[in-house]
CSV table of C-alpha atoms and ligand atoms in Angstrom, one decimal:
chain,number,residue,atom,x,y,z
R,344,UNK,CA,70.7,111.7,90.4
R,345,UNK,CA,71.2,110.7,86.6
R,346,UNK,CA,74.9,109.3,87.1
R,347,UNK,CA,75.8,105.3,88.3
R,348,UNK,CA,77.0,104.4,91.8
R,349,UNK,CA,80.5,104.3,91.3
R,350,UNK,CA,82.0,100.1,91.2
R,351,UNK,CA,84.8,99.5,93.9
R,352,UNK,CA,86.8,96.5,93.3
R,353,UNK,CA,88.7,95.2,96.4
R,354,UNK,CA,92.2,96.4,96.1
R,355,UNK,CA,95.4,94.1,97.5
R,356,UNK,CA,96.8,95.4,100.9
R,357,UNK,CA,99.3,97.0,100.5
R,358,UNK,CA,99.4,97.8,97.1
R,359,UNK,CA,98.4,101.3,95.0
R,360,UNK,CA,94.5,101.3,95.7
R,361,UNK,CA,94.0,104.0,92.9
R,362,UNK,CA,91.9,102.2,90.7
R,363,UNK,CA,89.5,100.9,93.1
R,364,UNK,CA,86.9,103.3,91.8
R,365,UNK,CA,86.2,105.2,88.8
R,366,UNK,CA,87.4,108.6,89.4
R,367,UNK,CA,85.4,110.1,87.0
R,368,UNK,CA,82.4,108.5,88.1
R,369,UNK,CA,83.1,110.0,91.2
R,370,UNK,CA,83.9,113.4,89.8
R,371,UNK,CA,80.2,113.4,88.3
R,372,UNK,CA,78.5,112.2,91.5
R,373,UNK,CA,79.6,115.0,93.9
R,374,UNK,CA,79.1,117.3,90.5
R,375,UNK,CA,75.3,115.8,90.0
R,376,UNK,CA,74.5,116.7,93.7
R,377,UNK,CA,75.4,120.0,93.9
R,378,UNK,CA,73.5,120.7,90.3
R,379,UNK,CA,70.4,119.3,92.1
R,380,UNK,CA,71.1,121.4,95.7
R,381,UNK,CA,71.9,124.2,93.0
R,382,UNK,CA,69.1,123.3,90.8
R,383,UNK,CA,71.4,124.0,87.9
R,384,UNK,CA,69.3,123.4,84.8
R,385,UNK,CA,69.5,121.0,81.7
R,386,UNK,CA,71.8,122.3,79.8
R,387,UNK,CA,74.2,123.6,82.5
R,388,UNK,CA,74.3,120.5,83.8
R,389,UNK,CA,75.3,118.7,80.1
R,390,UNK,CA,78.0,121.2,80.0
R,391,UNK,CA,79.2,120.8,83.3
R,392,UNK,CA,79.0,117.0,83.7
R,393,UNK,CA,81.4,116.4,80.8
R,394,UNK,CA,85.0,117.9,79.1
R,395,UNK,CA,84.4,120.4,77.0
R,396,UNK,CA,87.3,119.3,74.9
R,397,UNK,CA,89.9,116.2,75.0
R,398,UNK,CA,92.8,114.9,73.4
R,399,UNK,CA,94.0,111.1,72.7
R,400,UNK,CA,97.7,110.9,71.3
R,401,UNK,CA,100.7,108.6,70.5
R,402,UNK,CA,103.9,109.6,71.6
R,403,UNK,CA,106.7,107.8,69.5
R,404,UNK,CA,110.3,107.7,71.9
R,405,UNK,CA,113.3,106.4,70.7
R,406,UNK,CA,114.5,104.4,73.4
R,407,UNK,CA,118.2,104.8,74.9
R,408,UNK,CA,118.1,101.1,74.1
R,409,UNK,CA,117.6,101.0,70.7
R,410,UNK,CA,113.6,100.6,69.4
R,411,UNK,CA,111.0,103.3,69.2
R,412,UNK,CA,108.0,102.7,72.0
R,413,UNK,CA,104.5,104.4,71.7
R,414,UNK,CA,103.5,106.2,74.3
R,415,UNK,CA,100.0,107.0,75.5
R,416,UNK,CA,99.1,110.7,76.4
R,417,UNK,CA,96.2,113.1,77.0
R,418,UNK,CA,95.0,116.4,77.7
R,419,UNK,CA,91.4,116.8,78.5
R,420,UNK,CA,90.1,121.0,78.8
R,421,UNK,CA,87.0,121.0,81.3
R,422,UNK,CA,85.6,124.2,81.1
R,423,UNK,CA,87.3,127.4,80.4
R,424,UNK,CA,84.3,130.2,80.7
R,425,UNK,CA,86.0,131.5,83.5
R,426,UNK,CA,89.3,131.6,81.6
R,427,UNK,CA,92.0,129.5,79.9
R,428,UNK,CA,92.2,126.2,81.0
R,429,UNK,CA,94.7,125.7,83.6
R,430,UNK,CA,96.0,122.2,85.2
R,431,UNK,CA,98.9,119.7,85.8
R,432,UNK,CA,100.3,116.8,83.0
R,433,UNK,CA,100.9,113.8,85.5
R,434,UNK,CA,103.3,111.5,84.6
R,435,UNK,CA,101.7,107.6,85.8
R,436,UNK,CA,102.0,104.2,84.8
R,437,UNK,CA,98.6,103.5,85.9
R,438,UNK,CA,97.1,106.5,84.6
R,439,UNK,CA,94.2,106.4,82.4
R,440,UNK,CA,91.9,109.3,80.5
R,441,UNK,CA,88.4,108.8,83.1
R,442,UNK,CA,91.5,110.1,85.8
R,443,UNK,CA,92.3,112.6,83.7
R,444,UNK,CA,88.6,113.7,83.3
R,445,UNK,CA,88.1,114.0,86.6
R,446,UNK,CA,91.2,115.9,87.7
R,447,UNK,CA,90.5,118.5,85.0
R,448,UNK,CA,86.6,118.8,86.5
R,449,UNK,CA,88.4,119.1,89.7
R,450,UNK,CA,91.0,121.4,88.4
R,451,UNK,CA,87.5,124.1,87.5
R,452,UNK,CA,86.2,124.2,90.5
R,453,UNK,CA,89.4,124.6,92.3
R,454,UNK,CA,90.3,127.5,90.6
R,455,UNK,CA,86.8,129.0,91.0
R,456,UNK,CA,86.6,128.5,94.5
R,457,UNK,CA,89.8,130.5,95.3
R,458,UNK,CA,88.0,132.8,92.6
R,459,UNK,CA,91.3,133.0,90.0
R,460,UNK,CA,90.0,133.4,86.2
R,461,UNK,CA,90.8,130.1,84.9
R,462,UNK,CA,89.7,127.3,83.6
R,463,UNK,CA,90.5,124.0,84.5
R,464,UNK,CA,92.5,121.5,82.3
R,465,UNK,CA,94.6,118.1,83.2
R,466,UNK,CA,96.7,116.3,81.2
R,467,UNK,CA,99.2,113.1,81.3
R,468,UNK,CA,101.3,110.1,79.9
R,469,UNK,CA,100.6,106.6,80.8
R,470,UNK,CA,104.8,106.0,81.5
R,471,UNK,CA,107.0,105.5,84.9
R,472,UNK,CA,109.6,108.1,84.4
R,473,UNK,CA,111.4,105.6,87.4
R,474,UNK,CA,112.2,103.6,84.4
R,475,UNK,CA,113.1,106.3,82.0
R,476,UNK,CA,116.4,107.8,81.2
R,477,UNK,CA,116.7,112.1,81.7
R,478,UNK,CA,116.5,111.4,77.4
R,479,UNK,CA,113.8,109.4,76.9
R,480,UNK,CA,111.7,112.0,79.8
R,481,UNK,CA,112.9,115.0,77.7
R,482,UNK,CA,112.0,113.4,74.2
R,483,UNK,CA,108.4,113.0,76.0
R,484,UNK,CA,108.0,116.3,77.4
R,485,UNK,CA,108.6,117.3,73.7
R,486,UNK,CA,106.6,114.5,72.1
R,487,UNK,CA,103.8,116.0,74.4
R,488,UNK,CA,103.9,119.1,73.2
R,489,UNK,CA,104.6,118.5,69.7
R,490,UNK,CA,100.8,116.9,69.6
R,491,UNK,CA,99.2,119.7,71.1
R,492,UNK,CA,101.0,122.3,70.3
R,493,UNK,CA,97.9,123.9,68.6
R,494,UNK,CA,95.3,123.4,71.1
R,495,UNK,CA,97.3,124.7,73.8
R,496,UNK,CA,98.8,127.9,74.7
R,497,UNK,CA,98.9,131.0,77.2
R,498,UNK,CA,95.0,132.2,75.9
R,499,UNK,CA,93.9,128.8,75.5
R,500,UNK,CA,94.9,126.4,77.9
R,501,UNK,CA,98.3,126.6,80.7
R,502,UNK,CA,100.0,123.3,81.6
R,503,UNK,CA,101.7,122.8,84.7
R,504,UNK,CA,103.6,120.4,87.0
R,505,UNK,CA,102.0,117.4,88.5
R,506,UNK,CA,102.5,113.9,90.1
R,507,UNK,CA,105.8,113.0,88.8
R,508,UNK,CA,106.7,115.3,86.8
R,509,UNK,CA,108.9,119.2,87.8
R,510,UNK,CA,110.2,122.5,87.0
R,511,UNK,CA,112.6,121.5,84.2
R,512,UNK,CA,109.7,119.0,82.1
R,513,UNK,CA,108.2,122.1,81.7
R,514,UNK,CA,111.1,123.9,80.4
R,515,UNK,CA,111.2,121.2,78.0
R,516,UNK,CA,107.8,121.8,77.2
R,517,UNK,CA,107.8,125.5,76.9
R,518,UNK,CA,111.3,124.9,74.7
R,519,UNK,CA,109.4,122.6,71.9
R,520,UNK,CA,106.4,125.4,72.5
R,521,UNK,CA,108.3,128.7,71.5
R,522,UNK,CA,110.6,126.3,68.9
R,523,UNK,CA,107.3,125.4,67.2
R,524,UNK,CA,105.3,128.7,67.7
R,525,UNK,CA,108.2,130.4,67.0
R,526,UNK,CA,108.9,133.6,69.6
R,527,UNK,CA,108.9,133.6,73.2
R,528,UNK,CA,105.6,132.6,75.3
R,529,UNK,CA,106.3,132.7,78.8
R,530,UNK,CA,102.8,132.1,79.3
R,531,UNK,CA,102.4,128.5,78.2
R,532,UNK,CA,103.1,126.8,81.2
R,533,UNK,CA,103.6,127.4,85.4
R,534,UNK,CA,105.8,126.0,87.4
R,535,UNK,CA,109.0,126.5,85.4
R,536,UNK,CA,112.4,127.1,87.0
R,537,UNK,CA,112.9,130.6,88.6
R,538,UNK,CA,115.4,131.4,86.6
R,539,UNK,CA,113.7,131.2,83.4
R,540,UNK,CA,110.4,132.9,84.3
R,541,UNK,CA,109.1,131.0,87.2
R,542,UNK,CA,107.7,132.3,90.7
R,543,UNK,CA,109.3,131.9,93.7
R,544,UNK,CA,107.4,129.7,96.4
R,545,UNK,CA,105.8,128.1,93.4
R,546,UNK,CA,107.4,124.7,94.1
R,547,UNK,CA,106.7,125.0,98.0
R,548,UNK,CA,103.1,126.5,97.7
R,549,UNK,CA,100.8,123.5,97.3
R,550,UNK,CA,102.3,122.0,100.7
R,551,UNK,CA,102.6,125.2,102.4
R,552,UNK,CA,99.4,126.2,101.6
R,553,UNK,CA,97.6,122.5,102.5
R,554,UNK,CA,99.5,123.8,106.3
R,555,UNK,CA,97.6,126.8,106.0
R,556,UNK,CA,94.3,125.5,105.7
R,557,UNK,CA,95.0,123.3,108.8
R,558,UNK,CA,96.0,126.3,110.8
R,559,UNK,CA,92.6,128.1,109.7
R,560,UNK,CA,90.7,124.4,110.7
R,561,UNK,CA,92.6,124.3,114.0
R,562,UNK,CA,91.9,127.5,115.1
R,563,UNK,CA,87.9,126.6,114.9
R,564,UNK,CA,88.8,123.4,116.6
R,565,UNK,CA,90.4,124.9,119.5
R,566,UNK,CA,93.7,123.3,118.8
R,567,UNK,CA,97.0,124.7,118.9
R,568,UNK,CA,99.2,123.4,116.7
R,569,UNK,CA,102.3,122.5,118.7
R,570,UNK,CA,99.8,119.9,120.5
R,571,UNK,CA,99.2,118.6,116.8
R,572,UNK,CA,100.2,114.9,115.4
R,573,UNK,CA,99.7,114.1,112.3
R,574,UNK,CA,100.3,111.5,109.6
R,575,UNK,CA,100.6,111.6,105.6
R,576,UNK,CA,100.7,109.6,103.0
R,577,UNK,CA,102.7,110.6,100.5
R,578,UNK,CA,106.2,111.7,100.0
R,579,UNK,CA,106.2,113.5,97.1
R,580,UNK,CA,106.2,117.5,96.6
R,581,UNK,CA,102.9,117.9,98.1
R,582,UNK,CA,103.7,115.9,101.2
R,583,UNK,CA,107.3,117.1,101.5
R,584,UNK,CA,106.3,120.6,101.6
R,585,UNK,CA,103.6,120.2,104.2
R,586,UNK,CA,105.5,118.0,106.5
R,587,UNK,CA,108.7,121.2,106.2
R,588,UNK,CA,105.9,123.6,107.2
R,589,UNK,CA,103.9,121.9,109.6
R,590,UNK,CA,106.6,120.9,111.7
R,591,UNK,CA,107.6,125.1,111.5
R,592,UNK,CA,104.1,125.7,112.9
R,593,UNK,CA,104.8,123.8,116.2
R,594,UNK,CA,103.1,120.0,115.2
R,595,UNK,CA,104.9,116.7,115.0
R,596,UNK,CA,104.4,114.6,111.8
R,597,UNK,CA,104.8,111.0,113.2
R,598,UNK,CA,104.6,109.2,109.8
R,599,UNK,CA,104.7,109.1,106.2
R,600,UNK,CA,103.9,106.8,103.3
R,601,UNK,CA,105.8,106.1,100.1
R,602,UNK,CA,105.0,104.1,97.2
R,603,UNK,CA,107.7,101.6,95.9
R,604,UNK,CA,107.5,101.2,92.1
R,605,UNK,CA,109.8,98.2,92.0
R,606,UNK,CA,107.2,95.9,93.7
R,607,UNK,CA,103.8,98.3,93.2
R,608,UNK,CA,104.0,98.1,97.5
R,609,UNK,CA,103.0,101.0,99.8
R,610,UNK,CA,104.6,101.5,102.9
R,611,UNK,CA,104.3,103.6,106.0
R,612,UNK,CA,107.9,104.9,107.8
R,613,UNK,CA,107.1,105.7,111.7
R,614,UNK,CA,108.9,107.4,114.4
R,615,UNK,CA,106.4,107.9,117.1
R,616,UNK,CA,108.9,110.9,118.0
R,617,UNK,CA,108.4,113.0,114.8
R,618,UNK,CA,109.9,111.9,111.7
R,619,UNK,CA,113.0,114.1,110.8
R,620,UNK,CA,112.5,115.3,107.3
R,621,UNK,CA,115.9,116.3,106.3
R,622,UNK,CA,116.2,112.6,107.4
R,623,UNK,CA,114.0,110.8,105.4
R,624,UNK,CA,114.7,113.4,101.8
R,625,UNK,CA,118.2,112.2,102.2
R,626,UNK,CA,117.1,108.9,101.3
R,627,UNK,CA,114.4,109.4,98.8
R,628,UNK,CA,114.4,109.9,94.8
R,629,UNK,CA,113.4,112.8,93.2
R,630,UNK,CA,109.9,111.5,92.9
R,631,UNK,CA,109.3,110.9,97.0
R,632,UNK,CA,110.2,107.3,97.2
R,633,UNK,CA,111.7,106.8,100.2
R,634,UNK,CA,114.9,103.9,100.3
R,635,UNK,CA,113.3,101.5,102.9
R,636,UNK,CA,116.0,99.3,103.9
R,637,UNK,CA,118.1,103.1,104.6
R,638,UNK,CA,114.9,104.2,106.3
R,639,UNK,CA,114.5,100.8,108.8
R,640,UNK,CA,118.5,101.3,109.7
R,641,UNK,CA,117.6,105.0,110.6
R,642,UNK,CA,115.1,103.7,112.9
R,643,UNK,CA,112.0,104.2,111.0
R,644,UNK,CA,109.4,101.6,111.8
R,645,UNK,CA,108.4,100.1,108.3
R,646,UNK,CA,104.6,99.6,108.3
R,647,UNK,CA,102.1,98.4,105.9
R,648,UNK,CA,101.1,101.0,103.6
R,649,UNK,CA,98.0,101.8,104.4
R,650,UNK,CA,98.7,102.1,108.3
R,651,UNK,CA,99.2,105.9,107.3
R,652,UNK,CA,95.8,106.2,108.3
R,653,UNK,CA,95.1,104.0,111.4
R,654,UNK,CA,97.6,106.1,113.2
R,655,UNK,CA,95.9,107.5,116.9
R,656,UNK,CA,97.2,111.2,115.3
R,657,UNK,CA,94.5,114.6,115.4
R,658,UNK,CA,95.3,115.0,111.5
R,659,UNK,CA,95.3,113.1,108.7
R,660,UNK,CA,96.6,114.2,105.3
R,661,UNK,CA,96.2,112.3,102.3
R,662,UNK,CA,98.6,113.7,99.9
R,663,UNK,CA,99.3,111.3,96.9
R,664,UNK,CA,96.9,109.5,94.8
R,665,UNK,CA,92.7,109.2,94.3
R,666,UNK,CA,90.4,107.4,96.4
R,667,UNK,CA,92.7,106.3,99.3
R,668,UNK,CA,89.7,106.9,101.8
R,669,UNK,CA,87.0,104.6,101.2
R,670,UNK,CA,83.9,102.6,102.7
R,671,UNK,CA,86.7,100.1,103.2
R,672,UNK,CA,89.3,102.1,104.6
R,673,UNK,CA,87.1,104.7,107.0
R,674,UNK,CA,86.7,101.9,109.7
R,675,UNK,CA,90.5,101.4,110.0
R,676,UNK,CA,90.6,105.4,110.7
R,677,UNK,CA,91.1,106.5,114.3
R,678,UNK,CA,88.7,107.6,116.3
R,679,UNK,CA,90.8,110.4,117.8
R,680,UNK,CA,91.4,111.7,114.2
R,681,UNK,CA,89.9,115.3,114.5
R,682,UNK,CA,91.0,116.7,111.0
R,683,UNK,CA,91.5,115.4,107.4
R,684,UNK,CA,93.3,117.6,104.7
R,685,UNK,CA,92.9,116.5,101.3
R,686,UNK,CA,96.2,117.7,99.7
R,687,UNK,CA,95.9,115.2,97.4
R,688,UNK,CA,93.5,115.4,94.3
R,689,UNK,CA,90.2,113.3,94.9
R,690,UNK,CA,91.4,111.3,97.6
R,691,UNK,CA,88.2,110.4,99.2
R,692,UNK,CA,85.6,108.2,97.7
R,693,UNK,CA,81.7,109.5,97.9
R,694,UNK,CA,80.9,106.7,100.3
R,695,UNK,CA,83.8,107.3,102.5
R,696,UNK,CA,82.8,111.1,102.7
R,697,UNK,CA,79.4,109.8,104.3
R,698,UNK,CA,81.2,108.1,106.9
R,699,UNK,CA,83.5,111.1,108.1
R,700,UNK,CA,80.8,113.4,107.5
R,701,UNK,CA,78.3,110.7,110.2
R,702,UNK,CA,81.7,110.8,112.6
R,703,UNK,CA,82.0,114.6,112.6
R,704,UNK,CA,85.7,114.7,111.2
R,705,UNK,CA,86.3,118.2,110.0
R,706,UNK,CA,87.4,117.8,106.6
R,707,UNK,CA,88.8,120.4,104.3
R,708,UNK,CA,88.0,119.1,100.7
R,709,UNK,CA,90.8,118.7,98.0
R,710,UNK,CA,89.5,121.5,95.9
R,711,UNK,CA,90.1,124.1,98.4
R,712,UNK,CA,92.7,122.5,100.6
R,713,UNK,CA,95.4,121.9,98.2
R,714,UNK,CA,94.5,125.1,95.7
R,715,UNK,CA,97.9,126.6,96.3
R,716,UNK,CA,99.8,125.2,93.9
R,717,UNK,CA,97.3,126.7,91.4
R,718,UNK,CA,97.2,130.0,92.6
R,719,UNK,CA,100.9,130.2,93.0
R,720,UNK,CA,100.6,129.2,89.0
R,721,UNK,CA,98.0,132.0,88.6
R,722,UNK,CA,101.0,134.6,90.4
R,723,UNK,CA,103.3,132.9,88.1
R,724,UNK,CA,101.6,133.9,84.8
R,725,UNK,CA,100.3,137.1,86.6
R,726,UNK,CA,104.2,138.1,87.2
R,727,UNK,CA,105.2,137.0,83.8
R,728,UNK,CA,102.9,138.7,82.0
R,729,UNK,CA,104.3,142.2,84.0
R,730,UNK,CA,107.7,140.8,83.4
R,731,UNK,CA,108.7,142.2,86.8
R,732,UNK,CA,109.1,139.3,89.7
R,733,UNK,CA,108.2,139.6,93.0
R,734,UNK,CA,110.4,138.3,96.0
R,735,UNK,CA,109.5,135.2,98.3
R,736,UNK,CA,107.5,137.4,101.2
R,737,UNK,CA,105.1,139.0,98.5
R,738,UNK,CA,104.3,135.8,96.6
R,739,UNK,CA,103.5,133.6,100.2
R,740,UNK,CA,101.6,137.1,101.7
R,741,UNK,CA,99.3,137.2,98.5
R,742,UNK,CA,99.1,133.2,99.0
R,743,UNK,CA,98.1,133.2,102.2
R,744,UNK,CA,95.4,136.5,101.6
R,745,UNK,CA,94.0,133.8,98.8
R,746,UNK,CA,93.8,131.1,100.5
R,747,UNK,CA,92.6,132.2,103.6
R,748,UNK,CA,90.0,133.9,102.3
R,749,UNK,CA,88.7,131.3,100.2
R,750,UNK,CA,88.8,128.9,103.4
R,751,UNK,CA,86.5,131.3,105.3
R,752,UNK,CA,84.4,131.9,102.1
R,753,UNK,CA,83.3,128.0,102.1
R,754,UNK,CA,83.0,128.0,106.0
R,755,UNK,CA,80.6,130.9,105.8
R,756,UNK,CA,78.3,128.4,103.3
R,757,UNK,CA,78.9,125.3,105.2
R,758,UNK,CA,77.4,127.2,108.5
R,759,UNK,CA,74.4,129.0,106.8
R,760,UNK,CA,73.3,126.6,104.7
R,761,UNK,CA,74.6,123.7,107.0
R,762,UNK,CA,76.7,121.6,104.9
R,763,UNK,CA,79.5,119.8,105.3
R,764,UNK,CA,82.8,121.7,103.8
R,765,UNK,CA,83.1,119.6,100.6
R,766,UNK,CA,79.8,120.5,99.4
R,767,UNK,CA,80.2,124.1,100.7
R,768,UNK,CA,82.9,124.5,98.8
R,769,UNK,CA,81.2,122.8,95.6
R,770,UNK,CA,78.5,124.9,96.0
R,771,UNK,CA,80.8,128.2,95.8
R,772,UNK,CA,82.9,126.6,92.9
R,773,UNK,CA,79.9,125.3,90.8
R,774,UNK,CA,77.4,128.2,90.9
R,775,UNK,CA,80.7,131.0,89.9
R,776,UNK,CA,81.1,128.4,86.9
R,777,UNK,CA,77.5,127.9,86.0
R,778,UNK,CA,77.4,131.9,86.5
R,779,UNK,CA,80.0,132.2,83.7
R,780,UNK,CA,78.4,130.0,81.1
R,781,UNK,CA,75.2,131.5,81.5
R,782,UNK,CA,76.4,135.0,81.2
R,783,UNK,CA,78.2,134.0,77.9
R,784,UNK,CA,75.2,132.6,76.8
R,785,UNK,CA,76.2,129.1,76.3
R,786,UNK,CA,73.4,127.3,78.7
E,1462,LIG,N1,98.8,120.2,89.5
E,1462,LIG,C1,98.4,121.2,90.4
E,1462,LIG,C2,97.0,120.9,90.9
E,1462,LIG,O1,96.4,119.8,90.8
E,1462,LIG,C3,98.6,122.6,90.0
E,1462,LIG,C4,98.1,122.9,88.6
E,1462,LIG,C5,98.6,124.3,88.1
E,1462,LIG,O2,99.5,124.8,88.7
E,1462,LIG,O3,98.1,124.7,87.1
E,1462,LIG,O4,96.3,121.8,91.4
C-alpha cells in the first residue's frame, strides 16, 4: 500500500465531525487496495489514484449589504473514460478541495458500478447559503459557472445537485451556461426543475433508491420490513426521501439527526413511536435543519447528535456528511444493529469499516447504496437528449431494474470471491474503469 494511514483528530461531541479525517486520503486507501486485490498496474494505478483534471477559482459577489466578498469554488473531473464526467456542486462552509477529490473519485466508481457511461466529477463553494440572501445564492450559481463555463458542458463534464444546493441553482447555472455558450444545452446539468427539462422522481430518487437497497439487504437477512427500526442522520433530501419511503415499505424510522448551523451542534430528534415526517418537514428549512425548540414542544426527545447511531434500531443510515462512522464512533453502535446504508457519500472511515466488517454488520457501501440520484441524472440527460419525457412509473421502474441489478451484481462478487460488500462493489467499479483506460490506450 503506497498511500499514508489517514490522521483522525478528535472531534467535539456534538459538533460536525467531518473533518476528522482526510477524505481523500481515505478515498486513495480503499482505491490502493482494490488496485493491489486487482493487481492493477503502474500506470493504471497513477491515473486512477489522482483527478485527472481540477479547478481552483474566485467567485467575486456583491453582497446585499454593500461590499464585494470572494468566494472560494472548485470543480475537480476524476476520470471520464467511461464518459463525461458527471457529479454534484455542494454548497459547504467547511468544504475544502481533498473533499472535493474524493467525492469526484467516489462519484467514478458509482457510476461504473450501476454500469451508466459516465465519468465522475464533483464540484463546490466554500459558502453557507443559511447566511445568504436568494441574490447573493443566484449571483454564485452564475459566478460558478461563469469560471468554468469552458471546461464544462453536456460532452465534457454534467453538474448536478448536491449537499445544499436544488433544482432551481441549477437553473441558474444552466441560464449563465446557454447565456454564455449562446443556444440551448439542456444537457449541461441534472436535476433541474421538471418543468424546464428535468425528470420526474429525480428529486426523490437518491432516498428512494437508498430504501431500495435495504429492501434487497433485508430480504437476505430474513427480515420483513414492517418489523424494521431504523435511525438516520440527516435531514436533508437524502434522508427525507428515505424516511417518506421507508415508512411506505412497512418500517418505523425512530429518529433523525439535523445539523444546526447557528451553533455548528448536531442533534438527534426521537420518538421511540416513529417519527412523523410530515411532522418534523413542517418545521425544518429548505436545507433539512430541523427547528428544535418546535421539535421538543411536539414531543420529540432532543438528543446529542451523535446518539443517531447508539439507537438499539436493526438499521442504521448515515445520510449527511463524510466519516461519521469511525474507530471512535463504532463502539457507541448497537449491537442489535443488523444493517448500515450508506446514503451518504463516504460516511465511514477505513478503520471503522474493519470493525463492522469483524461484527458481521451487513453494509451496503455508499457507492452503490445511494447511486440513485445519479442514475436518475443519467435518465434525465437520456430523456433530454430524446426530448420526449417519461411519466413517474417509467422513470422509478427503470430505477429500480438499475439499481437492483447492480445490488445483486456486487453480492454475486462479495459471495464468490468472499468479500465484504464495499470491496465487492469496488472491485466491480474499479476493474470496468481500469477496463476503459486500457482499451483507450491511456495505461
Ligand atoms: N450528488 C449526487 C451524488 O453524489 C448526484 C450526482 C448527479 O446526479 O450527477 O451522487
Amino acid at each position: 500500500m503506497t498511500t499514508k494511514k489517514a490522521t483522525p483528530v478528535p472531534a467535539k461531541k456534538g459538533t460536525v465531525v467531518e473533518q476528522s479525517y482526510n477524505p481523500f486520503e481515505t478515498a486513495q486507501a480503499q482505491f490502493d487496495r482494490i488496485a493491489s486485490m486487482l493487481g492493477l498496474d503502474g500506470p493504471t494505478r497513477d491515473l486512477l489514484r489522482n483527478p485527472i483534471r481540477e479547478y481552483h477559482f474566485s467567485i467575486p459577489i456583491r453582497m446585499d449589504r454593500g461590499g464585494i466578498q470572494i468566494f472560494r469554488g472548485f470543480r475537480v473531473q476524476h476520470n471520464d473514460a467511461r464518459g463525461p464526467c458527471k457529479g454534484g456542486i455542494r454548497f459547504h462552509p467547511l468544504e475544502t478541495i481533498d473533499t472535493i477529490r474524493a467525492l469526484a473519485m467516489w462519484m467514478t466508481w458509482k457510476c461504473s458500478v450501476v454500469d451508466i457511461p459516465l465519468g465522475g466529477a464533483k464540484g463546490g463553494i466554500v459558502c453557507d447559503p443559511h447566511n445568504l440572501s436568494l441574490n447573493e445564492i443566484e449571483q454564485l450559481c452564475r459566478g460558478w459557472v461563469r469560471q468554468i463555463a469552458r471546461d464544462v458542458g453536456p460532452c465534457l463534464d454534467v453538474p448536478a445537485p448536491d449537499v445544499m444546493t436544488n433544482p432551481q441553482d441549477m437553473l441558474w447555472m444552466l441560464d449563465e451556461y446557454e447565456k454564455i455558450h449562446g443556444g440551448r444545452y439542456p444537457g449541461f446539468i441534472t436535476g433541474k426543475p421538471i418543468s424546464i427539462g428535468g425528470s420526474l422522481g429525480r428529486k426523490e430518487a437518491t432516498g428512494y433508491m437508498v430504501v431500495l437497497t435495504i429492501r434487497e439487504a433485508l430480504k437476505e437477512l430474513n427480515l420483513k420490513p414492517e418489523n424494521t427500526t431504523a435511525s438516520i442522520q440527516g435531514f436533508g433530501n437524502v434522508a427525507q426521501y428515505a424516511v417518506e419511503l421507508y415508512h411506505k415499505i412497512g418500517g418505523t424510522v425512530i429518529s433523525v439527526s439535523s445539523w444546526d448551523p447557528t451553533d455548528n451542534k448536531t442533534f438527534c430528534c426521537r420518538k421511540l413511536s416513529g417519527i412523523l415526517f410530515d411532522e418534523l418537514k413542517s418545521i425544518s428549512d429548505p436545507f433539512g435543519t430541523i427547528n428544535r425548540k418546535k421539535a421538543q414542544d411536539m414531543g420529540y426527545e432532543i438528543l446529542p447528535g451523535e446518539a443517531w447511531l447508539e439507537q438499539d434500531v436493526d438499521v442504521l443510515i448515515p445520510a449527511a456528511v463524510e466519516n461519521q462512522i469511525s474507530a471512535d464512533t463504532v463502539p457507541r453502535i448497537n449491537r442489535r444493529v443488523k444493517l448500515i446504508a450508506e446514503g451518504a457519500n463516504g460516511p465511514t472511515t477505513p478503520e471503522g469499516d474493519l470493525m463492522l466488517d469483524k461484527r458481521g454488520t451487513f453494509l451496503i457501501p455508499d457507492i452503490l447504496c445511494n447511486a440513485g440520484g445519479v442514475t436518475c441524472s443519467y435518465f434525465e440527460q437520456v430523456q433530454g437528449n430524446m426530448n420526449y419525457y417519461w411519466d413517474e412509473k417509467e422513470v422509478f421502474d427503470k430505477l429500480d431494474a438499475k439499481m437492483t441489478s447492480a445490488f445483486h451484481a456486487v453480492r454475486e462478487v462479495s459471495k464468490r470471491q468472499k468479500l465484504p460488500n464495499r470491496d465487492a462493489a469496488y472491485v466491480l467499479a474499479v476493474n470496468r474503469v481500469a477496463r476503459a483506460c486500457k482499451d483507450r490506450g491511456w495505461c
